[in-house]
Tab-separated table of C-alpha atoms in Angstrom:
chain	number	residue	atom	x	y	z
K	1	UNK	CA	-38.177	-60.313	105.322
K	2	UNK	CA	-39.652	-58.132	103.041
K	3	UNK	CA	-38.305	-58.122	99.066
K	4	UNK	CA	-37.810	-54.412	98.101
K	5	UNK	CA	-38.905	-54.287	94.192
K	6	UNK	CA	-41.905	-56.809	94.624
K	7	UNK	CA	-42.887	-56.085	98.757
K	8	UNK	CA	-43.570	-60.009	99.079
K	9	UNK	CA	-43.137	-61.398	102.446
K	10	UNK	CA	-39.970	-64.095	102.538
K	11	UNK	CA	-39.601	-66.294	105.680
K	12	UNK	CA	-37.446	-65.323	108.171
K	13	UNK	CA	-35.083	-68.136	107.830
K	14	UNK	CA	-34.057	-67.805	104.104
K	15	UNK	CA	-33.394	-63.948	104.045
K	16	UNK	CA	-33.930	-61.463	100.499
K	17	UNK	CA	-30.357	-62.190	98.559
K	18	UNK	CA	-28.965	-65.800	100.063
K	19	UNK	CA	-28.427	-68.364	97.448
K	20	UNK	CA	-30.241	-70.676	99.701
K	21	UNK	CA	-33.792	-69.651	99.892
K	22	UNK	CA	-36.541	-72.341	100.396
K	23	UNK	CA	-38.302	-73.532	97.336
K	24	UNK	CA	-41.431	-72.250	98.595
K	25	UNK	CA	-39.618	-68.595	99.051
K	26	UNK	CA	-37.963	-68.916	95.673
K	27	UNK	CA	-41.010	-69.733	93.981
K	28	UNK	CA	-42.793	-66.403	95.632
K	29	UNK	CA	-40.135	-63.928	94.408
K	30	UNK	CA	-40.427	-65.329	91.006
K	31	UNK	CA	-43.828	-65.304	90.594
K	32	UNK	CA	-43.953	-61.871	91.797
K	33	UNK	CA	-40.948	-60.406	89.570
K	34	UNK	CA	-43.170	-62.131	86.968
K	35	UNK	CA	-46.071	-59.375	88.106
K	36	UNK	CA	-43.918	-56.525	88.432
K	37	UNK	CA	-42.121	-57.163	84.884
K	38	UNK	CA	-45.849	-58.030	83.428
K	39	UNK	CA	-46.601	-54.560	84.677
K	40	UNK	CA	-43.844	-52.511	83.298
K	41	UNK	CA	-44.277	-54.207	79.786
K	42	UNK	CA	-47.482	-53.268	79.860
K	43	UNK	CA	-46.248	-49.560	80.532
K	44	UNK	CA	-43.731	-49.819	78.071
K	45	UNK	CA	-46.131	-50.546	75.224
K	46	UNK	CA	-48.380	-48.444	76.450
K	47	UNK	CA	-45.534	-45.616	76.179
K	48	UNK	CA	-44.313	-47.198	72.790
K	49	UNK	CA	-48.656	-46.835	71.282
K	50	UNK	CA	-48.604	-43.129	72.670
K	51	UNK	CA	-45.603	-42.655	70.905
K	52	UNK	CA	-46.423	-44.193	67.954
K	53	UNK	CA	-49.560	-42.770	68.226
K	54	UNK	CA	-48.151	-38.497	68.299
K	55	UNK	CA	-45.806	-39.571	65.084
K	56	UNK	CA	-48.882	-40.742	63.067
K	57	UNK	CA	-51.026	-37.437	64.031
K	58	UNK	CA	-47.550	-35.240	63.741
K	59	UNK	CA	-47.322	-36.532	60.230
K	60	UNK	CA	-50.960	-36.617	59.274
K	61	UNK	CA	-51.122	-32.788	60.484
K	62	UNK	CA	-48.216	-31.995	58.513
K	63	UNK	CA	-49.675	-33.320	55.647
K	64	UNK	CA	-52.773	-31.953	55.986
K	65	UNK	CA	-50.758	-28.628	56.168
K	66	UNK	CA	-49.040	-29.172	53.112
K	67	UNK	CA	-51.568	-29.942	50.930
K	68	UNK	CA	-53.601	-26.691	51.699
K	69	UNK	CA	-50.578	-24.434	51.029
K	70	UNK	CA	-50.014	-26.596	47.933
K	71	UNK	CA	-53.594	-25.779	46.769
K	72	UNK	CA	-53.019	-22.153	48.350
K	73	UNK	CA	-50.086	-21.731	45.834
K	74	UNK	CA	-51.834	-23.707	42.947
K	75	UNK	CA	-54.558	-20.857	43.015
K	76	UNK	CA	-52.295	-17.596	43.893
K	77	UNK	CA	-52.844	-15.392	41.279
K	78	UNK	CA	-56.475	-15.608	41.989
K	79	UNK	CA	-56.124	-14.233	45.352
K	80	UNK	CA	-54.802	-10.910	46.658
K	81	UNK	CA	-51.405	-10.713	48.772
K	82	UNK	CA	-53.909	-10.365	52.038
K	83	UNK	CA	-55.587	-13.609	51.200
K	84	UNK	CA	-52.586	-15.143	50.859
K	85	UNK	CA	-51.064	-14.201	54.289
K	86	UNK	CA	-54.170	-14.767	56.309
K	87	UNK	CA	-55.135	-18.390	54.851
K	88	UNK	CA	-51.054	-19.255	55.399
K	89	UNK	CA	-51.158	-17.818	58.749
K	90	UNK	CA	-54.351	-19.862	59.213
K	91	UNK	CA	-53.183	-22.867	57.883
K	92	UNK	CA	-49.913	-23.021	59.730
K	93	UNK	CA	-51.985	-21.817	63.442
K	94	UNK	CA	-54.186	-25.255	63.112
K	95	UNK	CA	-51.040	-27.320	62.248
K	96	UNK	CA	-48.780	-26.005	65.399
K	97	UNK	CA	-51.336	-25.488	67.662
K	98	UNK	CA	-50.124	-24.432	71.060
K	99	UNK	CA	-46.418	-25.898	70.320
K	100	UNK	CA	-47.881	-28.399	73.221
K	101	UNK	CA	-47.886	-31.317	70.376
K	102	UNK	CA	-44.959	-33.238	69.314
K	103	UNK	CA	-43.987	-32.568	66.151
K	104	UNK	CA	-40.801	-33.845	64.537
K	105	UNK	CA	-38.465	-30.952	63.721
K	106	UNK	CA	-38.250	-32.252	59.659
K	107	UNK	CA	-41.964	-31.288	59.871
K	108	UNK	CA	-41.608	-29.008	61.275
K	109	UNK	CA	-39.239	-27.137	58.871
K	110	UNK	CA	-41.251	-28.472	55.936
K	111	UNK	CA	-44.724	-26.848	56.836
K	112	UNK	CA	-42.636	-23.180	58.403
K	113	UNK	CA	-41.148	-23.033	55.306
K	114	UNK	CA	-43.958	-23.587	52.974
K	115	UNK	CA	-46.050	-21.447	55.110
K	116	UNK	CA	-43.662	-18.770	55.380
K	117	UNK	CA	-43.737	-17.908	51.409
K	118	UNK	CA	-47.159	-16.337	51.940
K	119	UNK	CA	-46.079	-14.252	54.906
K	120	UNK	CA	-44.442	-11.205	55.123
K	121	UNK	CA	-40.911	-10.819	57.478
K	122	UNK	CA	-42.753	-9.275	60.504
K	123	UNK	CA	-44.811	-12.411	60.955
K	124	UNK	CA	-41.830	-14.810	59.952
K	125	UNK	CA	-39.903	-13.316	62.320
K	126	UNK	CA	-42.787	-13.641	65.001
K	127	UNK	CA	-43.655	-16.986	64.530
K	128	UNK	CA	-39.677	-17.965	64.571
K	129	UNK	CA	-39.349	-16.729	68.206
K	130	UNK	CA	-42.669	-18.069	69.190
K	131	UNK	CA	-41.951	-21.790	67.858
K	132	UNK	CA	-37.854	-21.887	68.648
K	133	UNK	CA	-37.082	-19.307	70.934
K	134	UNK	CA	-33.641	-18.725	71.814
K	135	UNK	CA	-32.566	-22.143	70.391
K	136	UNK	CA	-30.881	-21.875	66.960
K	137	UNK	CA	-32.687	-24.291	64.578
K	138	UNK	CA	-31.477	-25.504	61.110
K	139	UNK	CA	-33.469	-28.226	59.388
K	140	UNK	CA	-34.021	-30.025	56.223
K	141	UNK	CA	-37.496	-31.117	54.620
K	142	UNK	CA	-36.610	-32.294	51.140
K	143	UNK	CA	-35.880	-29.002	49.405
K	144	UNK	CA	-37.508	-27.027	52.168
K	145	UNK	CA	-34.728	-25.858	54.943
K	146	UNK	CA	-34.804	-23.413	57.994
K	147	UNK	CA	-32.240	-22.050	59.736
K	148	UNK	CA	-32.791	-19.959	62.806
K	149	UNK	CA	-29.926	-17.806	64.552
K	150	UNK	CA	-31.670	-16.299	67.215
K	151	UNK	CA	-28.629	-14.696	68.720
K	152	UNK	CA	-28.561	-12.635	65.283
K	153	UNK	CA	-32.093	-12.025	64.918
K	154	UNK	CA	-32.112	-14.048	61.695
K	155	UNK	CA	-33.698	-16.930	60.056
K	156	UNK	CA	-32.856	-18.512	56.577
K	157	UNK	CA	-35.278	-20.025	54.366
K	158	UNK	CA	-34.369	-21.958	51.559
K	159	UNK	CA	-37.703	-22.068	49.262
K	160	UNK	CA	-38.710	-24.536	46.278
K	161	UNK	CA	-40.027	-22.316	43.400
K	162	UNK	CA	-41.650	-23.352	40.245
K	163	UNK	CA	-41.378	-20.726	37.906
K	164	UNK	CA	-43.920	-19.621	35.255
K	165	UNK	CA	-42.310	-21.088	32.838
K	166	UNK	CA	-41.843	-25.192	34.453
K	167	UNK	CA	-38.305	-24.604	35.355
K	168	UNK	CA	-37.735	-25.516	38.898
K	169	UNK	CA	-36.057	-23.254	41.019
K	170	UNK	CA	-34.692	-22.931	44.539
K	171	UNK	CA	-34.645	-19.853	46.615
K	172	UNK	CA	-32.530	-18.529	49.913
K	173	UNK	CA	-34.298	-15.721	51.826
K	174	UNK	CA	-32.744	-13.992	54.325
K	175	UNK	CA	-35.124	-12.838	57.016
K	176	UNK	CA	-34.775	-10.065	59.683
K	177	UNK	CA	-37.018	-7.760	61.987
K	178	UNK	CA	-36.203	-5.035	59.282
K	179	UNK	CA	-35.776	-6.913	55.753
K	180	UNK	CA	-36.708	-9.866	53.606
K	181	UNK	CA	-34.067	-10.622	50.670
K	182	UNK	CA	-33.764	-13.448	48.194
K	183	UNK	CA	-32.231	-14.870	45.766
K	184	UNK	CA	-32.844	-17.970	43.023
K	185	UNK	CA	-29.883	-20.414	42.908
C-alpha cells in the first residue's frame, strides 16, 4: 500500500491508517512525513523572506519617494509650476512602477498624496483610476489621507501645508475631472 501525502510503499499486511502497523512500516511513514514537512518549512520561509523581502523594498521606495518631493517642495519657489508637475509626475512613475509591486496601501496614500500637490486635477484624476480603479480607496499616512469614490468620479486629498509663516496647516482638496477646490482647516 501506497501512503497518499508521502507516496512511500507500506507492506501489504499493515495497511495506510491501522493502528497496528509494523515497526519497520511505522518508522517509514515517519521518516518520510519528516521529508515532506522539512520541505514545506522550507517553502514557508522561503514565502515568509519574499515577503519580508517586498515590505523592505515597498518601504525603502516609498521613502525614497518622499524625500525627493520633500526636497521638491523645499526648493518650489525656485522652479516654475511645469517643473513642478513633471519632476512629481516623475518621481511618483519610478515609485509605482507598473502597479505589478506590492506596495502597502498606507504607502501608498502617503507618496499619492504628497505627489499629488504638484499635479494638476487632470493628472490626479488619471493616476487615481490607473492605480485604484473602480475600487473606492480611503487611507491614512500620518497627516496625508486619500479617499477615492470612483462611483462619483471623486477623490479627496487631505494635504499637510506649512505655511510661509511656520504655522502648520492642513488642507482638504476636492478633486474631479472638471475642478480642484480646497480649503485650510
Amino acid at each position: 500500500m501506497t501512503d497518499p501525502i508521502t507516496s512511500t510503499q507500506f507492506c501489504e499486511q499493515h495497511p495506510f491508517g491501522t493502528l497496528t502497523a509494523c515497526p519497520a512500516c511505522a518508522e517509514a511513514r515517519k521518516a518520510a512525513l519528516s521529508d515532506v514537512t522539512a520541505h514545506l518549512d522550507e517553502d514557508v520561509q522561503r514565502v515568509r523572506v519574499l515577503t519580508y523581502l517586498d515590505d523592505v523594498e515597498a518601504q525603502f521606495r516609498a521613502s525614497t519617494a518622499r524625500a525627493l518631493l520633500t526636497t521638491l517642495e523645499n526648493h518650489a519657489r525656485h522652479l516654475t509650476r511645469a517643473d513642478l508637475h513633471d519632476r512629481a509626475y516623475a518621481i511618483w512613475a519610478e515609485f509605482y512602477g507598473d502597479g505589478g509591486r506590492t506596495t502597502p496601501a498606507d504607502l501608498l496614500a502617503g507618496v499619492f498624496v504628497q505627489s499629488a500637490k504638484w499635479l494638476d486635477h487632470p493628472t490626479i484624476m488619471t493616476l487615481a483610476r490607473h492605480v485604484w480603479g473602480t475600487t473606492p480607496f480611503d487611507q491614512r499616512y500620518a497627516d496625508n489621507r486619500v479617499q477615492w469614490m470612483p462611483e462619483d468620479a471623486v477623490i479627496i486629498l487631505t494635504i499637510p501645508h506649512l505655511l510661509s509663516d511656520g504655522t502648520r496647516a492642513v488642507a482638504d482638496v476636492v478633486v474631479s475631472d472638471t475642478n480642484m477646490a480646497g480649503a485650510l482647516r
